[in-house]
Amino acid sequence: MMKKLIGPFSEIVTLSSLALNGAIDDSQLQVIRNGGVIVEDGVIRETGDFDALYNANPGLEIEEVEGEQVLLPGFIDCHTHICFAGSRAKDYSLRIQGKTYLEIAKSGGGIWDSVTQTRAAEESILVSLLEQRVQRHLADGITTIEIKSGYGLDIANELKMLRAIKTVSLTTKADLVPTCLAAHLLPKDFNGSQTEYLNHIVTDLLPLVKAENLAGRVDIFIEESAFDRTAAVPYLLAAKAMGFEITVHADQFTTSGLEVAIEVGAVSADHLEAGTAYEAALLKGSETVAVVLPGASLGLGMQYAPARKLLDAGACLAIASDWNPGSAPMGDLLMQAAVMSAAEKLSTAEVFAGLTFRAAKALNIKDRGRLAEGMMADMQAYPCHDYREILYHQGKIKPGIVWKNGTRI
Ligand code: NIG
Ligand code: FE
C-alpha cells in the first residue's frame, strides 16, 4: 500500500470529461491551478487543489515537485514501427532529390530494404536497438507505445521481431502494445499471390503468435504497392475470427483502406492523408478511431491527413508518430503534433486528446489517458507555468519529470 500526494503543480490539465469524438474547444479543458494528485498503488485516487488535498489528508506522504510545472497524462503513441535494424538515409536523400516513395521502392529501396536489414540482425541486436528507442520515447513522456512487426515478412523473422518486442516489454517501464504487421508488403521472395501469402500467414504464423501470446492485434498496409482490398478483407476477417483486434494502414496515397477498416470493424484506421470529405463522412458515428501520422507527412514531404475535417465530421482523432526507418525517421511525437496543429488548426485540447485518451481508444485501452480517479498514474510534467507553452514551443520543451504507475522514471 503506497499512497502519496504529488505536487504542487502550476497547472494540472486533467482532460477529464472531454468527449471521445469530434471537435473540442480549449474552454472545455479542466485546468487545476496549484494542483495536486493523490496516487495509491500506481493509480490516481484524486486530483484537486494541492493545499486542500494536503489539509484533508493529514500525515499523507508528500512527493514534492520543484518550480513551475504543468502536469499532463503520459502520452500514448498508438502507431510505431520502432523494431527495426539499419537505416534508410539513402532513401531520404533520394526523396529530397525528387524521387518518389514508390519509385524508390521499385528500385530496391523502401520497406524491402528494411526487411533485408532486419532479417540480417540477430534477435539480441533488435532488442538493444528497440530498447534505446523505447527509452527515448519514455523520456519524452510517452508511457505507452504500440510497436508493429512487419520487417520480417516470413514466419521466423516475424516471430523474431515479436519476441524482441516481448523481451523489451519485460524490462522497460513503458507499456508496449505489440501488433503483427506480417501484411506490410508481399515479400519479394514469396512465390505466390497476395491471397496465397495472406493465407500462409493465417495458417502458419497467427496461431504461433497466439500460442506464444506475442500480439493481440493484426495490421495490414492497404495500398497499390502493398495489398488490395480483395485480398485484405478475408485476411482481416480470418484474423478477427481468431480473436485479434484489427487496425489498418489506410488511404496513405490512394483510398479504399478506410472503407475496409470500417467494414471489418477495425479499432483504428491510420494515415488517411489521401482522404476527402467522403472518407471523413464514413467516420461519423463509427467506433473506428482515425489515427493521423504527421511524422510520415514530414518525412515524405506530403500533405497532412485532413485532421480538421475529420474532427468536424465527428471522428475520434488520435495522433501518432509512425516512427519508422523509411517514411518517418524522426520519431518526435510532440514536435510532429505541434507542427501539424499549426497547419491543420487543431486546438490544444484536440492535440492533447489525440495524444492521450483518444490514442488509448485506438488501442482499446480504457485505464489511462486522463488524470482522473481510477486511471493509471502515467503522468508527465513540463517546466512551464501555462499549458499553452507546450505546443507554442513546438516540441522543444520536453517533460522534466515522467511517472509510470506513480513512480518517477
Ligand atoms: O506507416 N505505410 C507503410 N508503412 C510505413 C512505412 C514503413 C517504411 O517505409 O519502412 C508507414 O509509413
Ligand atoms: Fe505505419
Tab-separated table of C-alpha atoms and ligand atoms in Angstrom:
chain	number	residue	atom	x	y	z
A	1	MET	CA	0.000	0.000	0.000
A	2	MET	CA	1.736	3.120	-1.225
A	3	LYS	CA	-0.235	6.335	-1.022
A	4	LYS	CA	1.133	9.817	-1.604
A	5	LEU	CA	0.272	13.346	-2.635
A	6	ILE	CA	2.290	14.652	-5.590
A	7	GLY	CA	2.619	18.381	-6.240
A	8	PRO	CA	2.198	21.279	-6.184
A	9	PHE	CA	1.770	21.818	-9.928
A	10	SER	CA	1.255	25.253	-11.520
A	11	GLU	CA	-1.438	23.584	-13.624
A	12	ILE	CA	-2.908	20.111	-13.958
A	13	VAL	CA	-4.591	19.561	-17.322
A	14	THR	CA	-6.767	16.583	-16.457
A	15	LEU	CA	-8.519	16.016	-19.827
A	16	SER	CA	-11.372	14.631	-17.720
A	17	SER	CA	-14.866	14.555	-19.180
A	18	LEU	CA	-13.817	15.611	-22.687
A	19	ALA	CA	-15.721	13.776	-25.431
A	20	LEU	CA	-14.224	10.808	-27.246
A	21	ASN	CA	-15.446	12.105	-30.600
A	22	GLY	CA	-15.399	15.333	-32.536
A	23	ALA	CA	-14.093	18.872	-32.129
A	24	ILE	CA	-13.052	20.193	-28.702
A	25	ASP	CA	-12.683	23.816	-27.694
A	26	ASP	CA	-9.936	24.839	-25.239
A	27	SER	CA	-12.589	26.366	-22.989
A	28	GLN	CA	-13.704	22.780	-22.250
A	29	LEU	CA	-10.325	21.870	-20.699
A	30	GLN	CA	-10.327	21.315	-16.940
A	31	VAL	CA	-7.234	23.126	-15.627
A	32	ILE	CA	-6.486	22.901	-11.890
A	33	ARG	CA	-4.157	25.680	-10.706
A	34	ASN	CA	-1.820	24.944	-7.759
A	35	GLY	CA	-2.907	21.324	-8.146
A	36	GLY	CA	-2.062	18.047	-6.505
A	37	VAL	CA	-2.613	14.383	-7.315
A	38	ILE	CA	-3.158	11.605	-4.787
A	39	VAL	CA	-1.755	8.335	-6.085
A	40	GLU	CA	-2.220	4.941	-4.466
A	41	ASP	CA	-0.577	1.759	-5.751
A	42	GLY	CA	0.117	3.345	-9.111
A	43	VAL	CA	-3.452	4.549	-9.617
A	44	ILE	CA	-4.872	8.080	-9.367
A	45	ARG	CA	-7.253	8.475	-6.421
A	46	GLU	CA	-7.943	12.189	-6.546
A	47	THR	CA	-6.892	15.421	-8.227
A	48	GLY	CA	-7.597	18.881	-6.849
A	49	ASP	CA	-6.234	21.940	-5.122
A	50	PHE	CA	-2.900	20.967	-3.543
A	51	ASP	CA	-3.464	22.739	-0.219
A	52	ALA	CA	-6.994	21.372	0.126
A	53	LEU	CA	-5.796	17.801	-0.527
A	54	TYR	CA	-2.934	18.347	1.941
A	55	ASN	CA	-5.226	19.595	4.691
A	56	ALA	CA	-7.814	16.877	4.126
A	57	ASN	CA	-5.187	14.100	4.395
A	58	PRO	CA	-3.025	14.763	7.476
A	59	GLY	CA	0.123	12.655	7.620
A	60	LEU	CA	-0.040	11.655	3.964
A	61	GLU	CA	3.381	11.258	2.346
A	62	ILE	CA	4.246	14.173	0.056
A	63	GLU	CA	6.243	13.842	-3.160
A	64	GLU	CA	7.249	17.410	-3.703
A	65	VAL	CA	7.649	18.936	-7.139
A	66	GLU	CA	10.027	21.893	-7.535
A	67	GLY	CA	9.416	25.028	-9.584
A	68	GLU	CA	6.760	25.782	-12.181
A	69	GLN	CA	5.354	22.556	-13.634
A	70	VAL	CA	2.395	21.758	-15.875
A	71	LEU	CA	1.105	18.200	-15.464
A	72	LEU	CA	-0.385	16.160	-18.325
A	73	PRO	CA	-1.265	12.480	-18.687
A	74	GLY	CA	1.574	10.436	-20.201
A	75	PHE	CA	1.314	10.367	-23.981
A	76	ILE	CA	0.266	7.214	-25.827
A	77	ASP	CA	1.936	6.621	-29.202
A	78	CYS	CA	-0.565	4.253	-30.819
A	79	HIS	CA	1.337	3.610	-34.089
A	80	THR	CA	5.082	2.928	-34.426
A	81	HIS	CA	7.472	0.631	-36.281
A	82	ILE	CA	10.469	1.069	-33.951
A	83	CYS	CA	11.610	-2.561	-34.021
A	84	PHE	CA	13.994	-2.446	-36.984
A	85	ALA	CA	17.669	-2.651	-37.855
A	86	GLY	CA	19.677	-0.420	-40.161
A	87	SER	CA	18.929	2.890	-41.792
A	88	ARG	CA	17.217	4.268	-44.882
A	89	ALA	CA	19.178	7.551	-45.047
A	90	LYS	CA	19.864	6.710	-48.698
A	91	ASP	CA	16.097	6.669	-49.429
A	92	TYR	CA	15.693	10.022	-47.710
A	93	SER	CA	18.496	11.616	-49.727
A	94	LEU	CA	16.853	10.331	-52.937
A	95	ARG	CA	13.435	11.632	-51.854
A	96	ILE	CA	14.732	15.137	-51.212
A	97	GLN	CA	16.296	14.983	-54.679
A	98	GLY	CA	12.790	14.432	-56.033
A	99	LYS	CA	12.355	10.648	-56.296
A	100	THR	CA	9.013	9.390	-55.013
A	101	TYR	CA	8.422	6.778	-52.283
A	102	LEU	CA	7.104	4.369	-54.917
A	103	GLU	CA	9.992	4.941	-57.363
A	104	ILE	CA	12.462	4.253	-54.551
A	105	ALA	CA	10.563	1.107	-53.557
A	106	LYS	CA	10.684	-0.146	-57.158
A	107	SER	CA	14.435	0.411	-57.426
A	108	GLY	CA	15.206	-1.767	-54.397
A	109	GLY	CA	14.822	0.715	-51.530
A	110	GLY	CA	11.724	1.218	-49.403
A	111	ILE	CA	10.229	-1.264	-46.958
A	112	TRP	CA	12.035	-4.203	-48.580
A	113	ASP	CA	15.414	-2.641	-47.751
A	114	SER	CA	14.452	-2.544	-44.053
A	115	VAL	CA	13.255	-6.154	-44.325
A	116	THR	CA	16.691	-7.186	-45.627
A	117	GLN	CA	18.500	-5.261	-42.860
A	118	THR	CA	16.145	-6.523	-40.126
A	119	ARG	CA	16.346	-10.145	-41.278
A	120	ALA	CA	20.147	-9.902	-41.093
A	121	ALA	CA	20.067	-8.729	-37.448
A	122	GLU	CA	20.164	-11.195	-34.542
A	123	GLU	CA	17.253	-11.002	-32.125
A	124	SER	CA	19.586	-9.623	-29.411
A	125	ILE	CA	20.588	-6.730	-31.687
A	126	LEU	CA	16.927	-5.920	-32.365
A	127	VAL	CA	16.311	-5.993	-28.615
A	128	SER	CA	19.020	-3.452	-27.889
A	129	LEU	CA	18.043	-1.124	-30.764
A	130	LEU	CA	14.411	-1.259	-29.690
A	131	GLU	CA	15.305	-0.689	-26.031
A	132	GLN	CA	17.111	2.554	-26.900
A	133	ARG	CA	14.164	3.872	-28.912
A	134	VAL	CA	11.690	2.960	-26.177
A	135	GLN	CA	13.827	4.738	-23.563
A	136	ARG	CA	13.976	7.849	-25.740
A	137	HIS	CA	10.191	7.871	-26.097
A	138	LEU	CA	9.714	7.307	-22.364
A	139	ALA	CA	11.991	10.253	-21.554
A	140	ASP	CA	9.756	12.323	-23.879
A	141	GLY	CA	6.741	11.470	-21.700
A	142	ILE	CA	5.375	8.658	-23.875
A	143	THR	CA	4.434	5.980	-21.354
A	144	THR	CA	2.506	3.591	-23.662
A	145	ILE	CA	3.913	2.624	-27.068
A	146	GLU	CA	2.390	0.478	-29.791
A	147	ILE	CA	5.021	-1.372	-31.845
A	148	LYS	CA	4.486	-3.287	-35.096
A	149	SER	CA	6.356	-6.162	-36.656
A	150	GLY	CA	6.425	-6.077	-40.462
A	151	TYR	CA	10.118	-6.026	-41.369
A	152	GLY	CA	10.408	-9.816	-41.111
A	153	LEU	CA	7.785	-10.937	-43.648
A	154	ASP	CA	8.455	-14.631	-43.143
A	155	ILE	CA	7.456	-16.837	-40.242
A	156	ALA	CA	10.850	-16.935	-38.499
A	157	ASN	CA	11.604	-13.237	-38.840
A	158	GLU	CA	8.127	-12.018	-37.886
A	159	LEU	CA	8.412	-14.190	-34.759
A	160	LYS	CA	11.907	-12.807	-34.127
A	161	MET	CA	10.570	-9.238	-34.197
A	162	LEU	CA	7.588	-10.005	-31.959
A	163	ARG	CA	9.808	-11.870	-29.487
A	164	ALA	CA	12.205	-8.904	-29.392
A	165	ILE	CA	9.259	-6.620	-28.559
A	166	LYS	CA	8.149	-9.021	-25.819
A	167	THR	CA	11.666	-9.155	-24.361
A	168	VAL	CA	11.883	-5.359	-24.160
A	169	SER	CA	8.384	-5.151	-22.668
A	170	LEU	CA	9.586	-7.270	-19.734
A	171	THR	CA	12.355	-4.828	-18.785
A	172	THR	CA	11.168	-1.329	-19.765
A	173	LYS	CA	8.942	0.776	-17.535
A	174	ALA	CA	6.878	1.779	-20.576
A	175	ASP	CA	3.875	-0.330	-21.575
A	176	LEU	CA	4.385	-1.808	-25.030
A	177	VAL	CA	1.470	-2.905	-27.226
A	178	PRO	CA	2.644	-5.285	-29.974
A	179	THR	CA	0.917	-5.623	-33.358
A	180	CYS	CA	1.532	-8.226	-36.063
A	181	LEU	CA	2.094	-6.465	-39.405
A	182	ALA	CA	3.146	-9.509	-41.435
A	183	ALA	CA	0.889	-7.973	-44.114
A	184	HIS	CA	3.164	-4.950	-44.641
A	185	LEU	CA	4.221	-5.935	-48.156
A	186	LEU	CA	4.054	-9.018	-50.366
A	187	PRO	CA	7.613	-10.269	-49.788
A	188	LYS	CA	9.730	-10.463	-52.926
A	189	ASP	CA	10.865	-13.978	-52.073
A	190	PHE	CA	7.345	-15.388	-51.593
A	191	ASN	CA	6.322	-17.483	-54.547
A	192	GLY	CA	2.606	-16.757	-54.838
A	193	SER	CA	-0.193	-14.201	-54.909
A	194	GLN	CA	-1.260	-11.728	-52.226
A	195	THR	CA	-4.061	-14.075	-51.193
A	196	GLU	CA	-1.716	-17.052	-51.036
A	197	TYR	CA	0.712	-15.115	-48.834
A	198	LEU	CA	-2.041	-13.912	-46.501
A	199	ASN	CA	-3.477	-17.450	-46.260
A	200	HIS	CA	0.019	-18.633	-45.324
A	201	ILE	CA	0.137	-16.014	-42.549
A	202	VAL	CA	-3.272	-17.072	-41.220
A	203	THR	CA	-2.356	-20.758	-41.275
A	204	ASP	CA	1.305	-20.742	-40.281
A	205	LEU	CA	2.019	-17.531	-38.314
A	206	LEU	CA	-1.046	-16.232	-36.475
A	207	PRO	CA	-1.609	-19.478	-34.493
A	208	LEU	CA	2.005	-19.242	-33.221
A	209	VAL	CA	1.551	-15.548	-32.384
A	210	LYS	CA	-1.497	-16.560	-30.344
A	211	ALA	CA	0.124	-19.566	-28.697
A	212	GLU	CA	3.153	-17.522	-27.579
A	213	ASN	CA	0.946	-14.544	-26.724
A	214	LEU	CA	3.122	-12.272	-28.861
A	215	ALA	CA	0.415	-9.867	-30.106
A	216	GLY	CA	-3.311	-9.312	-29.828
A	217	ARG	CA	-3.588	-7.070	-32.853
A	218	VAL	CA	-3.213	-7.510	-36.608
A	219	ASP	CA	-2.455	-4.708	-39.082
A	220	ILE	CA	-2.288	-4.554	-42.900
A	221	PHE	CA	-0.982	-1.987	-45.395
A	222	ILE	CA	-3.731	-1.465	-47.976
A	223	GLU	CA	-2.168	0.402	-50.891
A	224	GLU	CA	-1.408	-0.023	-54.590
A	225	SER	CA	2.152	-1.023	-53.717
A	226	ALA	CA	1.095	-3.422	-50.937
A	227	PHE	CA	-2.255	-5.273	-50.527
A	228	ASP	CA	-5.568	-4.638	-52.279
A	229	ARG	CA	-8.972	-4.751	-50.619
A	230	THR	CA	-9.941	-8.020	-52.281
A	231	ALA	CA	-7.085	-9.808	-50.556
A	232	ALA	CA	-7.319	-7.743	-47.374
A	233	VAL	CA	-10.938	-8.325	-46.344
A	234	PRO	CA	-10.864	-12.139	-45.991
A	235	TYR	CA	-7.473	-11.893	-44.242
A	236	LEU	CA	-8.735	-9.402	-41.689
A	237	LEU	CA	-11.956	-11.348	-41.098
A	238	ALA	CA	-9.946	-14.535	-40.534
A	239	ALA	CA	-7.652	-12.745	-38.072
A	240	LYS	CA	-10.674	-11.286	-36.315
A	241	ALA	CA	-12.282	-14.709	-36.043
A	242	MET	CA	-9.089	-15.873	-34.300
A	243	GLY	CA	-9.615	-13.132	-31.715
A	244	PHE	CA	-7.227	-10.455	-32.993
A	245	GLU	CA	-8.168	-6.789	-32.964
A	246	ILE	CA	-7.781	-5.195	-36.369
A	247	THR	CA	-6.047	-1.991	-37.400
A	248	VAL	CA	-5.339	-0.809	-40.944
A	249	HIS	CA	-2.759	1.356	-42.760
A	250	ALA	CA	-5.403	3.161	-44.804
A	251	ASP	CA	-5.556	5.830	-47.507
A	252	GLN	CA	-1.912	6.958	-47.340
A	253	PHE	CA	-1.526	7.530	-51.099
A	254	THR	CA	-4.798	6.157	-52.534
A	255	THR	CA	-8.195	5.487	-50.936
A	256	SER	CA	-10.092	2.238	-50.148
A	257	GLY	CA	-8.368	1.250	-46.903
A	258	LEU	CA	-10.697	3.225	-44.634
A	259	GLU	CA	-13.753	1.575	-46.197
A	260	VAL	CA	-12.198	-1.816	-45.482
A	261	ALA	CA	-11.326	-0.798	-41.909
A	262	ILE	CA	-14.896	0.216	-41.199
A	263	GLU	CA	-16.327	-2.834	-42.960
A	264	VAL	CA	-14.322	-5.217	-40.747
A	265	GLY	CA	-14.834	-3.205	-37.542
A	266	ALA	CA	-11.203	-2.153	-37.099
A	267	VAL	CA	-10.244	-0.392	-33.854
A	268	SER	CA	-8.382	2.193	-35.912
A	269	ALA	CA	-7.662	3.355	-39.451
A	270	ASP	CA	-4.285	5.037	-39.685
A	271	HIS	CA	-2.683	7.553	-42.133
A	272	LEU	CA	-5.685	8.925	-44.150
A	273	GLU	CA	-3.565	11.537	-45.999
A	274	ALA	CA	-5.441	10.861	-49.251
A	275	GLY	CA	-8.858	11.108	-47.597
A	276	THR	CA	-11.542	13.507	-48.809
A	277	ALA	CA	-14.919	14.641	-47.475
A	278	TYR	CA	-16.325	11.234	-48.495
A	279	GLU	CA	-13.840	9.432	-46.214
A	280	ALA	CA	-14.419	11.893	-43.361
A	281	ALA	CA	-18.152	11.201	-43.540
A	282	LEU	CA	-17.513	7.451	-43.196
A	283	LEU	CA	-16.058	8.049	-39.733
A	284	LYS	CA	-19.118	9.844	-38.447
A	285	GLY	CA	-20.687	7.717	-35.731
A	286	SER	CA	-18.078	5.000	-36.264
A	287	GLU	CA	-16.235	3.260	-33.421
A	288	THR	CA	-13.099	3.161	-35.596
A	289	VAL	CA	-10.530	5.727	-34.441
A	290	ALA	CA	-8.886	7.902	-37.121
A	291	VAL	CA	-5.136	7.953	-36.431
A	292	VAL	CA	-3.180	10.676	-38.220
A	293	LEU	CA	0.597	10.439	-38.607
A	294	PRO	CA	2.146	13.877	-39.195
A	295	GLY	CA	5.673	12.397	-38.951
A	296	ALA	CA	5.052	10.481	-42.189
A	297	SER	CA	3.887	13.661	-43.945
A	298	LEU	CA	7.017	15.466	-42.731
A	299	GLY	CA	9.299	12.573	-43.708
A	300	LEU	CA	7.778	12.202	-47.174
A	301	GLY	CA	7.188	15.908	-47.795
A	302	MET	CA	3.498	15.337	-48.486
A	303	GLN	CA	0.225	16.800	-47.256
A	304	TYR	CA	-1.102	16.098	-43.769
A	305	ALA	CA	-4.204	13.998	-43.268
A	306	PRO	CA	-7.260	16.294	-43.140
A	307	ALA	CA	-7.368	16.279	-39.339
A	308	ARG	CA	-9.575	19.367	-39.019
A	309	LYS	CA	-12.160	17.917	-41.416
A	310	LEU	CA	-12.088	14.563	-39.626
A	311	LEU	CA	-12.785	16.188	-36.252
A	312	ASP	CA	-15.508	18.392	-37.687
A	313	ALA	CA	-17.111	15.289	-39.207
A	314	GLY	CA	-17.264	13.824	-35.681
A	315	ALA	CA	-14.348	11.385	-35.789
A	316	CYS	CA	-12.353	10.271	-32.764
A	317	LEU	CA	-8.921	11.567	-33.840
A	318	ALA	CA	-5.649	10.247	-32.416
A	319	ILE	CA	-2.176	11.483	-33.362
A	320	ALA	CA	0.760	9.052	-33.526
A	321	SER	CA	4.387	9.209	-34.659
A	322	ASP	CA	4.559	6.293	-37.153
A	323	TRP	CA	8.259	6.277	-36.143
A	324	ASN	CA	9.901	4.002	-38.733
A	325	PRO	CA	13.141	3.900	-40.725
A	326	GLY	CA	11.525	4.917	-44.019
A	327	SER	CA	8.729	7.448	-44.070
A	328	ALA	CA	9.002	8.797	-40.501
A	329	PRO	CA	12.550	8.543	-39.160
A	330	MET	CA	12.375	11.465	-36.709
A	331	GLY	CA	10.036	9.979	-34.132
A	332	ASP	CA	9.434	13.161	-32.123
A	333	LEU	CA	5.717	12.808	-31.407
A	334	LEU	CA	5.126	16.133	-29.624
A	335	MET	CA	7.024	18.133	-32.234
A	336	GLN	CA	5.047	16.476	-35.036
A	337	ALA	CA	1.692	17.025	-33.339
A	338	ALA	CA	2.531	20.673	-32.598
A	339	VAL	CA	3.647	21.426	-36.150
A	340	MET	CA	0.583	19.716	-37.609
A	341	SER	CA	-1.731	21.626	-35.294
A	342	ALA	CA	-0.483	24.926	-36.733
A	343	ALA	CA	-1.201	23.816	-40.299
A	344	GLU	CA	-4.474	21.999	-39.646
A	345	LYS	CA	-5.866	24.386	-36.998
A	346	LEU	CA	-6.280	21.910	-34.202
A	347	SER	CA	-6.930	23.293	-30.727
A	348	THR	CA	-4.590	22.472	-27.859
A	349	ALA	CA	-7.397	20.389	-26.362
A	350	GLU	CA	-7.739	18.380	-29.588
A	351	VAL	CA	-3.992	17.765	-29.773
A	352	PHE	CA	-3.720	16.701	-26.118
A	353	ALA	CA	-6.796	14.450	-26.536
A	354	GLY	CA	-5.264	12.903	-29.662
A	355	LEU	CA	-2.068	12.089	-27.778
A	356	THR	CA	-3.798	10.615	-24.732
A	357	PHE	CA	-7.288	9.211	-24.181
A	358	ARG	CA	-8.222	9.152	-27.858
A	359	ALA	CA	-4.992	7.269	-28.610
A	360	ALA	CA	-5.920	4.880	-25.780
A	361	LYS	CA	-9.199	4.202	-27.561
A	362	ALA	CA	-7.252	3.335	-30.740
A	363	LEU	CA	-5.555	0.626	-28.663
A	364	ASN	CA	-8.812	-0.330	-26.938
A	365	ILE	CA	-7.330	0.545	-23.522
A	366	LYS	CA	-9.580	2.248	-21.003
A	367	ASP	CA	-7.418	2.736	-17.906
A	368	ARG	CA	-5.233	5.655	-19.000
A	369	GLY	CA	-5.079	8.921	-20.889
A	370	ARG	CA	-6.826	11.200	-18.378
A	371	LEU	CA	-5.825	12.405	-14.911
A	372	ALA	CA	-8.910	11.171	-13.084
A	373	GLU	CA	-9.870	8.768	-10.326
A	374	GLY	CA	-9.154	5.154	-11.207
A	375	MET	CA	-6.793	5.934	-14.062
A	376	MET	CA	-3.186	4.726	-14.061
A	377	ALA	CA	-0.815	7.355	-12.713
A	378	ASP	CA	1.101	7.710	-16.002
A	379	MET	CA	1.986	11.401	-15.981
A	380	GLN	CA	4.479	13.964	-17.247
A	381	ALA	CA	5.368	17.459	-16.050
A	382	TYR	CA	6.602	20.257	-18.308
A	383	PRO	CA	8.758	23.049	-16.819
A	384	CYS	CA	6.421	25.959	-17.563
A	385	HIS	CA	3.545	27.818	-15.898
A	386	ASP	CA	0.875	27.732	-18.623
A	387	TYR	CA	-0.189	24.655	-20.649
A	388	ARG	CA	-0.250	26.730	-23.834
A	389	GLU	CA	3.567	26.993	-23.685
A	390	ILE	CA	3.829	23.308	-24.616
A	391	LEU	CA	2.576	23.451	-28.225
A	392	TYR	CA	3.850	27.022	-28.624
A	393	HIS	CA	7.428	25.738	-28.359
A	394	GLN	CA	6.624	23.087	-30.988
A	395	GLY	CA	8.220	20.183	-29.191
A	396	LYS	CA	11.333	21.885	-27.843
A	397	ILE	CA	10.087	21.869	-24.229
A	398	LYS	CA	10.335	18.290	-23.023
A	399	PRO	CA	8.896	16.909	-19.790
A	400	GLY	CA	11.338	17.241	-16.897
A	401	ILE	CA	9.579	14.560	-14.837
A	402	VAL	CA	7.812	11.406	-16.068
A	403	TRP	CA	5.872	8.994	-13.866
A	404	LYS	CA	4.837	5.454	-14.822
A	405	ASN	CA	2.298	3.875	-12.470
A	406	GLY	CA	3.005	6.651	-9.987
A	407	THR	CA	6.766	6.122	-9.901
A	408	ARG	CA	9.252	8.629	-11.269
A	409	ILE	CA	11.308	7.301	-14.170
B	1	NIG	O1	3.349	3.677	-41.959
B	1	NIG	N1	2.981	2.838	-44.999
B	1	NIG	C1	3.521	1.791	-44.695
B	1	NIG	N2	4.347	1.588	-43.684
B	1	NIG	C2	5.088	2.572	-43.012
B	1	NIG	C3	6.345	2.873	-43.706
B	1	NIG	C4	7.290	1.835	-43.430
B	1	NIG	C5	8.576	2.034	-44.128
B	1	NIG	O2	8.680	2.826	-45.091
B	1	NIG	O3	9.503	1.352	-43.685
B	1	NIG	C6	4.276	3.803	-42.747
B	1	NIG	O4	4.539	4.894	-43.260
B	2	FE	FE	2.919	2.923	-40.217
